[in-house]
Amino acid sequence: MAKSITLLSLLVLALTLACSGQKQSAMRVSGLTCEYLSAPLGLGEPQPRLGWVLDSPRRGEVQSAYRVLVASSPDLLAKDQGDLWDSGKLLGNRTCQVAYGGSPLASGQQCFWKVCAWDRDGAQTPFSESSSWSMGLLDQSDWSGKWIGQVSEPPDTSAEKRTPGPKPVWLRAEFNVEKPVKRAVVYATARGVFDLHLNGSRVSDDMFAPEWTDFNKRIQYRTWDVTARVVQGANALGAVLADGWYSGFLAWQPWRGSYGYQNSFLTQLVIEFQDGSKQTFVTDDTWRMNNGPLLEADFQMGEVYDARLELSGWDSPAYDDAAWKPVDVFEAPGVPLVALDVQPVRVTQEIQPKAIFQPKPGVYVFDMGTNFAGVVRLKVNGQAGDKVVLRYAERLNPDSTVYTENLRRARATDTYILKGGGEEIWEPRFTFHGFQYVELTGYPGQPSMDAVTGLVINSDTPVAGSFECSSPMINQLMANIVRSQRANFISVPTDCPQRDERLGWMGDAQIFIRTATTNMDVAAFFTKWMQDVEDAQAPDGCYSEISPRYGRMQGHGGAAGWSDAGIVVPWTVHLVYGDNRIIERHWDSMVRWMDYVLRDNPDFVRRNGRGSDYGDWLWIGDDTPKEILATAYWAYDAHLMSKMAEAVGREEEAKKYEELFESVRAAFQKEYVSADGHVAGETQTGYLLALYFDLLPDSLRPKAAALLVENIKAKDWHLSSGFLGVRQINPVLTMLGYPDVAWRLLETETFPSWFYPIVNGATSIWERWDGWTKEKGFQDVGMNSFNHYSLGSVGEWLYASVAGIDLDPSEPGFGRLLLRPRPGGSVTWVKAEYKSIHGPVVSDWKVEGDTLSLEVSLPANTSGRLYLPCPEGAAVTESGKDAAASEGVKALPREGDCAVFDLAAGSYSFKCPALKK
Ligand code: BGC
């Protein structure tokens, strides 16, 4: 056996060598992605962008060339025949954003691909393992089915009462397959949300398909490969259809039905037979419908499920649906159906309760240990008709009952009615709640700890960052940031998951996006959302404050720091992922916004057109004048526009926007900045934006920074900024020579601070600095979420300055790294890793005695600059030798309190004397 394996591997090696006909590289290619996704199905992008990651055992490795093969079958690919695209050997170090350049791709087309690379010496790697993608239905005329459902009554708008929506509907049809199947793919969408079933079970664990867009502008569809499930003979295809974003309660509006009230469903199952023929099964008037156990299903209100009404076996071919009715057929929507090229929403984690208690007889409260978004799986044993009611809450009242007042009009209640006869397990499918506590009433007997399991629901964006340090408080802060990101990245970036709101607030998203990128790979997520932002743009160019726009949403848009997401989001996706396409796609839209702002503000001070003008939302004791915020953001937008124009080769426009930046900057200085560096309003956020957005003359920057620090000191070393200043505070302090003040703010435990909620038990980021205080208890119930990520935007500083992992904007997409750990505060060690689009970046440092040690790792095909804090003249070693003489290291002149080195790709181990505190 062993002998044959050895012979086999020798043979494989020999063949590979023969194929390449060249010297083999030790570099390896892996991690293939297409449109940021791994082996996606049903792409809508006609020229998808490919990416890969390189790994090499040696320092200074660079890709000098690459070759991509895309084939229409695995067999052809195995023979190295790229019948769809053979890029040939292309010179260069590009490993991401490589646009498919082969023959045009048809609807449903399968593409199998692999890539090989040449290293810096011109030696070739073996081909990567193969990956694949498939195309969706690219033309609206590809859809041949009818939209089906059950006619329902329009919502009751006679009074401001939240009457339940229609019962979810079960839809089914059978079809016969007569020949052996080669491939079966199903495309499906809805006005509503749906679960698709085939031959006895759901086709996937995706939730809330087709997810959220402005249904008046576009509707997404999902694609699933069901080859393994379709059988020769009788098959059954079905769906359960409920309200979701389309027709359920959205935000605080009194009536449901934001985009429409009549749910409907469309699917198309395409079967390719082994003999080369094809057959398509679609929704049409032969389908049948029924109502089932779900009596109500709504995101905010929850589900009511009567298990006695289950339609057992309904999704199997043997089922008798004689009692079901023919479906109602609806007009197709007049908007495009588009592929959902994003990781689906699904259950991403399971959580066991930490404690259970009984505040009142028969009322059981489970503490899930953390505040998250999702549902619970209920386990129960009782009589038919027993009714268990589950209510969800983020916090407890002093008497240990659940505190639900802050949910406003979200009923957030699930009801389960037992069928009896043994153990029953149930989990809701068409709702989610934001909660740490679950209250059970009506539970037959006494529930044990395993009666409830928490199911965390979010868009399944891959985890990108890990961060751990010697401070348990900072670790808790980081965990809370990540948790609030999960809880609010449910199809679109939302403000909160619990109350009657849950909207795509753009201010929150733009403040947090850079932090979001450190935690998860959100490239596809924000690429999709940017389309929502463009869809929500007003005809006069004004960006909205909420995206997607929804039915009865009022308001035009324009708020500073909210509408600017239209510029900040493409910029950040470009910066972090090296993505230029997002700039090109939305360029005209961004220009329309810039024109809109200028039109109303010809003297370069943004006095007009500021929409709802939220200001430095939720500031504490330091209200920044709104005109200052708006003018500062305008300048920032102009600067980013100029940078983005440069990135995509729009030189004229780059110049134009840089000039606009200078004009706004000059107006800002004239209006708000005194000769001695005071920024009008004298607020932290005013100084922060002026400094971060580079709005002051260079000569006044140190003075303004000192005034900022004075302000912080006058507040006894506390921050006072709201959403708009909180992101900049620690980066600005660090950049301008006050890292010690940044550390002090970070580790302050008294109100207002990042640690104050943690001291008070927070497991998520709160909406307000004072969501709960010892003195006053809960804040106003009108607006008091305990799961809002905005104030967690300090996360990017934890990565960039505490771990020391950042990008150099000169090579977007982490092609070039900025490694600048800044030991400080109480922290003695950090271990961090960030999976960049170029591969993992590692920074582990520790201070032991007088010595700072740093292990850093830069992925192959990148380079970086390291700033190592150490005393002047100190000896720096790398792997035990003089660092300056080490391979891949180039010593540069010292800057400030750091020794500076340029590093080639690879792993390094530095040691130097630590700076004295
Ligand atoms: C939301 C915020 C949002 C704000 C606008 C609130 O209701 O929860 O996060 O950005 O309104 O100021």
Coordinates of N, CA, C and O and ligand atoms in Angstrom, one line a residue, residues 252 408 494-496 499 501-503 505-509 545-546 559 562 612-615 617-618 723 767 782-783 785 788 790, ligand 1:
W252 N -41.1 51.8 12.2 CA -42.2 52.1 13.1 C -43.5 52.4 12.5 O -44.4 52.8 13.1
R408 N -40.3 49.0 21.6 CA -41.4 49.9 21.1 C -42.5 49.0 20.5 O -43.0 48.2 21.3
T494 N -27.8 47.2 9.3 CA -28.9 47.9 10.0 C -28.4 48.6 11.3 O -27.3 48.3 11.7
D495 N -29.3 49.4 11.9 CA -28.9 50.0 13.1 C -29.1 49.1 14.3 O -28.3 49.1 15.2
C496 N -30.2 48.3 14.3 CA -30.5 47.5 15.5 C -31.4 46.4 15.1 O -32.1 46.4 14.1
R499 N -35.9 46.5 18.0 CA -37.1 47.3 18.1 C -37.8 47.5 16.8 O -37.3 46.9 15.8
E501 N -37.6 49.0 14.2 CA -36.8 49.9 13.3 C -36.0 49.1 12.3 O -36.4 48.9 11.2
R502 N -34.8 48.6 12.7 CA -34.0 47.6 11.9 C -33.8 48.1 10.5 O -34.0 47.3 9.5
L503 N -33.4 49.3 10.3 CA -33.3 49.9 9.0 C -31.8 50.0 8.6 O -30.9 50.1 9.4
W505 N -29.7 52.3 8.1 CA -29.2 53.6 8.4 C -27.8 53.8 7.9 O -26.9 53.1 8.3
M506 N -27.7 54.8 7.0 CA -26.4 55.0 6.3 C -25.3 55.6 7.2 O -24.1 55.4 6.9
G507 N -25.7 56.4 8.1 CA -24.7 57.0 9.0 C -24.0 55.9 9.8 O -22.7 55.9 9.9
D508 N -24.8 55.0 10.4 CA -24.2 53.9 11.1 C -23.3 53.1 10.3 O -22.2 52.7 10.7
A509 N -23.7 52.8 9.1 CA -22.9 51.9 8.2 C -21.6 52.6 7.8 O -20.6 51.9 7.8
E545 N -30.9 58.8 3.6 CA -30.2 58.5 4.9 C -30.4 57.1 5.3 O -29.8 56.6 6.3
I546 N -31.3 56.4 4.6 CA -31.6 55.0 4.9 C -31.6 54.3 3.5 O -32.2 54.7 2.6
A559 N -28.6 64.2 5.1 CA -28.0 64.5 6.4 C -26.4 64.2 6.3 O -26.0 63.1 5.8
W562 N -24.6 60.8 7.1 CA -25.5 59.7 6.7 C -25.5 59.5 5.2 O -25.0 58.5 4.7
S612 N -32.5 65.5 7.2 CA -32.9 65.4 8.7 C -31.8 65.9 9.6 O -32.0 65.9 10.8
D613 N -30.6 66.1 9.1 CA -29.6 66.8 9.9 C -29.4 66.3 11.3 O -29.6 67.0 12.3
Y614 N -29.0 65.1 11.4 CA -28.9 64.4 12.8 C -27.7 64.9 13.6 O -27.7 64.7 14.8
G615 N -26.8 65.6 13.0 CA -25.6 66.1 13.7 C -24.8 64.9 14.3 O -24.8 63.8 13.7
W617 N -24.8 62.6 16.2 CA -25.9 61.8 16.9 C -25.5 61.2 18.2 O -24.5 60.5 18.3
L618 N -26.2 61.5 19.3 CA -26.0 60.9 20.6 C -24.7 61.3 21.3 O -24.2 60.6 22.1
F723 N -22.0 59.6 17.3 CA -21.6 58.7 16.2 C -20.5 59.2 15.3 O -19.6 58.5 14.8
E767 N -26.5 51.5 21.8 CA -26.7 52.6 21.0 C -26.3 53.9 21.6 O -25.8 54.8 20.9
G782 N -38.0 55.4 24.3 CA -38.3 55.8 22.9 C -37.1 55.4 22.0 O -37.3 55.3 20.8
M783 N -35.9 55.4 22.6 CA -34.7 55.1 21.7 C -33.6 54.5 22.6 O -32.8 55.3 23.0
S785 N -31.5 51.2 22.2 CA -31.1 49.8 21.8 C -29.8 49.4 22.5 O -29.0 50.2 22.8
H788 N -26.3 48.2 18.9 CA -26.1 49.2 17.8 C -24.6 49.3 17.6 O -23.9 49.6 18.5
S790 N -22.6 51.4 16.0 CA -21.8 52.7 15.7 C -20.7 53.0 16.7 O -19.6 53.4 16.3
Ligands
BGC1 C1 -31.2 55.0 14.5 C2 -29.8 55.4 14.3 C3 -29.9 56.3 13.1 C4 -30.6 57.5 13.6 C5 -30.6 58.7 12.7 C6 -32.1 56.2 14.9 O1 -33.4 55.9 15.1 O2 -31.4 53.9 15.4 O3 -28.9 54.5 14.5 O4 -28.7 56.5 12.5 O5 -31.9 57.2 14.0 O6 -30.1 59.7 13.5

